[in-house]
mmCIF file of C-alpha atoms in Angstrom:
data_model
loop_
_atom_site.group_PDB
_atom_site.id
_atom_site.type_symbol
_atom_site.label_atom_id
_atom_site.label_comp_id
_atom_site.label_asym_id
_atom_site.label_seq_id
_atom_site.Cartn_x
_atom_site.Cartn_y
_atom_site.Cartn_z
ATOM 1 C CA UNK A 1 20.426 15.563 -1.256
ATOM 2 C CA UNK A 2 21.877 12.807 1.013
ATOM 3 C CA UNK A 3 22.354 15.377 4.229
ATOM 4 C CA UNK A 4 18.993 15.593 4.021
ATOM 5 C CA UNK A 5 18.826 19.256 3.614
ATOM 6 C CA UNK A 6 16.336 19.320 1.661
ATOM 7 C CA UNK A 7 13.387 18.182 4.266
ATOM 8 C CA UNK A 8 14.821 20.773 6.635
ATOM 9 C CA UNK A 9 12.451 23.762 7.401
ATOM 10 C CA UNK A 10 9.344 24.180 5.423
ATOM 11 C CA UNK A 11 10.235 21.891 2.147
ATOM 12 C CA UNK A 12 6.836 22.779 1.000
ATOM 13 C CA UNK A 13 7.089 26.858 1.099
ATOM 14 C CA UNK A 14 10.446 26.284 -0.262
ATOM 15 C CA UNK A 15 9.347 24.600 -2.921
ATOM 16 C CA UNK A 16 7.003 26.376 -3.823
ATOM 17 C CA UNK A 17 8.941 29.579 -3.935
ATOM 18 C CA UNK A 18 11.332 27.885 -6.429
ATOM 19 C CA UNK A 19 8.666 27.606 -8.364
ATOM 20 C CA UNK A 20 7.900 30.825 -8.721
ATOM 21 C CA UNK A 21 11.301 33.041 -8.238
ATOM 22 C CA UNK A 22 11.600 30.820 -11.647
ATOM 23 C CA UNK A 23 8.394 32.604 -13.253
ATOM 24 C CA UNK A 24 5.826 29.906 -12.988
ATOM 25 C CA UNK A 25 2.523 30.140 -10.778
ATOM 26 C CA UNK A 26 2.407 26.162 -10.224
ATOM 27 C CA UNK A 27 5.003 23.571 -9.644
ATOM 28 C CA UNK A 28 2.558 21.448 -13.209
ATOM 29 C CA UNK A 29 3.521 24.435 -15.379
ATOM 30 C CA UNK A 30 7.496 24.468 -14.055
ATOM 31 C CA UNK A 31 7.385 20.457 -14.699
ATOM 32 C CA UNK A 32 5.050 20.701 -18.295
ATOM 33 C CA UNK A 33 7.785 23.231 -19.491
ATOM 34 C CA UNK A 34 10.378 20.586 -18.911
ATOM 35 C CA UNK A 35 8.232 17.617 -19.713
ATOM 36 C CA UNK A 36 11.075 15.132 -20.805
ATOM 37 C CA UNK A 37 13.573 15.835 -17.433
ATOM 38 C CA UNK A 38 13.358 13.001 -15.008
ATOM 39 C CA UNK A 39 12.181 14.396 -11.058
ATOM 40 C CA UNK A 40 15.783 14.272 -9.844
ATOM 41 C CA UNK A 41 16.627 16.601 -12.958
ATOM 42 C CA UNK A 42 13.133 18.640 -11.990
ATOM 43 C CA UNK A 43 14.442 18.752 -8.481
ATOM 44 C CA UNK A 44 17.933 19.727 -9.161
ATOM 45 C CA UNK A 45 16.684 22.733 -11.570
ATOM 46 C CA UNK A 46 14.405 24.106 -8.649
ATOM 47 C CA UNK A 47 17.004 24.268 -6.021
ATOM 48 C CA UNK A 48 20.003 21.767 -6.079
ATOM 49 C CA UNK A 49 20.460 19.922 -2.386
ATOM 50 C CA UNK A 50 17.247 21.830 -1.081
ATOM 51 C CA UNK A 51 14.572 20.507 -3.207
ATOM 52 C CA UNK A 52 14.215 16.458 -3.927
ATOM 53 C CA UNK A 53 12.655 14.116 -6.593
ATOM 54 C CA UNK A 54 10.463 12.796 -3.833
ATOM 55 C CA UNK A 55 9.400 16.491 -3.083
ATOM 56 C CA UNK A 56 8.363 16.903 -6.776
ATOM 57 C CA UNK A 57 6.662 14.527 -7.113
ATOM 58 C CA UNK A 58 4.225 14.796 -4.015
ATOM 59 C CA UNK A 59 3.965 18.681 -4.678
ATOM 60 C CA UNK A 60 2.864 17.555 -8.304
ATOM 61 C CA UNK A 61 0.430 14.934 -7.272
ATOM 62 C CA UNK A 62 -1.125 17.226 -5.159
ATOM 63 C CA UNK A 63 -1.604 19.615 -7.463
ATOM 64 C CA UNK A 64 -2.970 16.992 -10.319
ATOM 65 C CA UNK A 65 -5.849 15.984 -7.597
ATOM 66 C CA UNK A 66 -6.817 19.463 -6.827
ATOM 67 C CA UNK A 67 -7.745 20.217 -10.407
ATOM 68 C CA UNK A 68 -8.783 16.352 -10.903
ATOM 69 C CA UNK A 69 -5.520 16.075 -13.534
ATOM 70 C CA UNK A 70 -4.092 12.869 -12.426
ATOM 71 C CA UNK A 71 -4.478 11.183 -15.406
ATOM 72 C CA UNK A 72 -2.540 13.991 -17.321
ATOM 73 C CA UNK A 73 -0.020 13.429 -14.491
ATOM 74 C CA UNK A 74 0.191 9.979 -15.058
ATOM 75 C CA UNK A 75 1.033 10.392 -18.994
ATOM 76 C CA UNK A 76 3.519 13.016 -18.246
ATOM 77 C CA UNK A 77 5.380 11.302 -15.596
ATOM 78 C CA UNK A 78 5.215 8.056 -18.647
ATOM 79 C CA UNK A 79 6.638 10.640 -20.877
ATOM 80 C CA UNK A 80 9.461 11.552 -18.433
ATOM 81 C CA UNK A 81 10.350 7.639 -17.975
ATOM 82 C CA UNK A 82 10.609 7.335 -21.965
ATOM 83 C CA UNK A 83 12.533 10.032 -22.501
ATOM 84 C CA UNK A 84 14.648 8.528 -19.735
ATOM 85 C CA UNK A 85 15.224 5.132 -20.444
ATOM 86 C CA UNK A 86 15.079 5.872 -24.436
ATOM 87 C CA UNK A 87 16.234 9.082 -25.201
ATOM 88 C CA UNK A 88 15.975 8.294 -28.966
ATOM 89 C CA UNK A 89 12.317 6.825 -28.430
ATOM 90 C CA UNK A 90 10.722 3.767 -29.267
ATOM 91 C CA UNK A 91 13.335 0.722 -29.652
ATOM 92 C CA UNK A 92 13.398 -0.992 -32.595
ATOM 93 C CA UNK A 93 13.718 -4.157 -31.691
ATOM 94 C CA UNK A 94 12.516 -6.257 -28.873
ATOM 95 C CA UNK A 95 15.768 -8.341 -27.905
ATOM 96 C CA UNK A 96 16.047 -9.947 -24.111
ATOM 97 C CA UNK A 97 17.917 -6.703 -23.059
ATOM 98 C CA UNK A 98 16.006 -4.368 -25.192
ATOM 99 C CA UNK A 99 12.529 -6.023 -23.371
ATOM 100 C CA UNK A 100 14.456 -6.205 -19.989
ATOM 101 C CA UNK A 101 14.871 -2.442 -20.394
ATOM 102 C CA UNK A 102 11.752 -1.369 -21.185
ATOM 103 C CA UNK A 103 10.335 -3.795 -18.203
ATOM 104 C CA UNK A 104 12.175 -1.562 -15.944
ATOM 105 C CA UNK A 105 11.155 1.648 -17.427
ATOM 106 C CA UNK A 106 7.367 0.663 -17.161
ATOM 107 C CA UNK A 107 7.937 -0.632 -13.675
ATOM 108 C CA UNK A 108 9.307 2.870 -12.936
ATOM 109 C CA UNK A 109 5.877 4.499 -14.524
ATOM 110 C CA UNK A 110 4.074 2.488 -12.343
ATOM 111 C CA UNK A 111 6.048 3.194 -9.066
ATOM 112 C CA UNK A 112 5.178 6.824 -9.677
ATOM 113 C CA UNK A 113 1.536 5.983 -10.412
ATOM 114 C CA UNK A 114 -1.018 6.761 -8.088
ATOM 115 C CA UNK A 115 -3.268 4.169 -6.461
ATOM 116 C CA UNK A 116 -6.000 5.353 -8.200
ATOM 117 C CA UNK A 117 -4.550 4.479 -11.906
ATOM 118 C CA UNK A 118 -2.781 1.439 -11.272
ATOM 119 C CA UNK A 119 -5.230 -0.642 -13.156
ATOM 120 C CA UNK A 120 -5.379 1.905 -15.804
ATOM 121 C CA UNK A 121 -1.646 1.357 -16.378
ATOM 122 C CA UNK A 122 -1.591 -1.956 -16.034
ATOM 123 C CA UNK A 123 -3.559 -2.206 -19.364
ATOM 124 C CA UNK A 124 -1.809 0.314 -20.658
ATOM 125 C CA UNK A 125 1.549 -1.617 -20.063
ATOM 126 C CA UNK A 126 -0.376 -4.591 -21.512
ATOM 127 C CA UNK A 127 -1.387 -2.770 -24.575
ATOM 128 C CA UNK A 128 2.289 -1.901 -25.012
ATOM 129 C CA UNK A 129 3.832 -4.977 -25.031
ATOM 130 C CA UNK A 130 1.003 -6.553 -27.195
ATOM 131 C CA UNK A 131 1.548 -4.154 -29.534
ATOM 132 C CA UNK A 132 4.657 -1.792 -29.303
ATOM 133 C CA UNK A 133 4.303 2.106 -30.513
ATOM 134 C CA UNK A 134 6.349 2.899 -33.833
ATOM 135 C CA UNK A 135 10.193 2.704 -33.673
ATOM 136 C CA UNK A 136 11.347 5.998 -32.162
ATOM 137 C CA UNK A 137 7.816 7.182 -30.679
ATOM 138 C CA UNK A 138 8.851 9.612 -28.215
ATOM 139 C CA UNK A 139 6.485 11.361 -26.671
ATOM 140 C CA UNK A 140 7.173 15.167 -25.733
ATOM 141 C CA UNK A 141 4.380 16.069 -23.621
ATOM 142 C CA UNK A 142 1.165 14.553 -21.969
ATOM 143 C CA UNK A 143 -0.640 15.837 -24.759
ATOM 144 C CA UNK A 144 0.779 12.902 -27.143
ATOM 145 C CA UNK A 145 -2.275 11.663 -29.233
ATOM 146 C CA UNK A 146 -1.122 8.022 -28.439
ATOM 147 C CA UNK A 147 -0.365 8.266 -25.182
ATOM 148 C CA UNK A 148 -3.866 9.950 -25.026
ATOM 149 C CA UNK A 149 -5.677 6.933 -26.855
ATOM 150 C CA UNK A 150 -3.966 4.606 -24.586
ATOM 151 C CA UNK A 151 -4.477 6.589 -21.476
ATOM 152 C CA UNK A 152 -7.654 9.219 -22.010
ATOM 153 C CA UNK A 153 -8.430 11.760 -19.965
ATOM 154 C CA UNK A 154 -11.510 10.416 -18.296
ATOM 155 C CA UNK A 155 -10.373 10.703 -14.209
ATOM 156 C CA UNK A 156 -11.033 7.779 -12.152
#
């Protein structure tokens, strides 16, 4: 990915065609099959150096705001960041690296959250910290029923 081959041509068609030569009709149901893989992982699955995170992502959002999902985006991409940064869910216990660590996993939520839900995820961040989830929560999909109490499906 750092020739930049991947925004040569028509990245979009390309994409798109990944998408499909692997048997799914949208790029949502190729990324809610593989809900725990970080984008790069997404990317890398779809087409190596010609397909990119960034790409991904945009292709997703774009699909989440044509069928007014971006809230169900918004979990799942939380979902990918957990399974991420914590790949055995939940810590524990809240030590300074432990809260350092999951600082920097909800920062990267909200760098992937649209403009349109940042103030939804702040709360939700707030809500986190002010009372953690169960050691070893790990969500598996945007479907979660407490990542859907904290972040319900009403769009904005």
């Amino acid at each position: 990915m750092t020739d930049g081959s991947s925004w040569q041509g028509n990245w979009k068609t390309r994409l798109y065609e990944r998408v499909r030569e692997r048997g799914y009709e949208s790029l949502t149901a190729f990324a809610e099959a593989h809900p725990t893989l970080p984008l790069v992982e997404l990317a890398q699955k779809l087409g190596g150096d010609e397909v990119n995170a960034v790409q991904v992502f945009s292709g997703l959002v774009a699909e989440a705001e044509r069928s007014h999902q971006l809230t169900r985006l918004v979990r799942g991409q939380f979902v990918r960041e957990l399974a991420e940064s914590f790949p055995d869910g939940w810590p524990a216990s809240m030590d300074d690296e432990t809260r350092f660590e999951v600082a920097m996993m909800l920062g990267s939520w909200s760098a992937f959250t649209p403009e349109t839900h940042q103030g939804r995820v702040t709360r939700v961040r707030a809500a986190l910290r002010a009372t953690p989830p169960p050691p070893g929560w790990r969500p598996l999909s945007s479907d979660d029923e407490l990542l859907r109490t904290l972040l319900p499906d009403e769009e904005v």
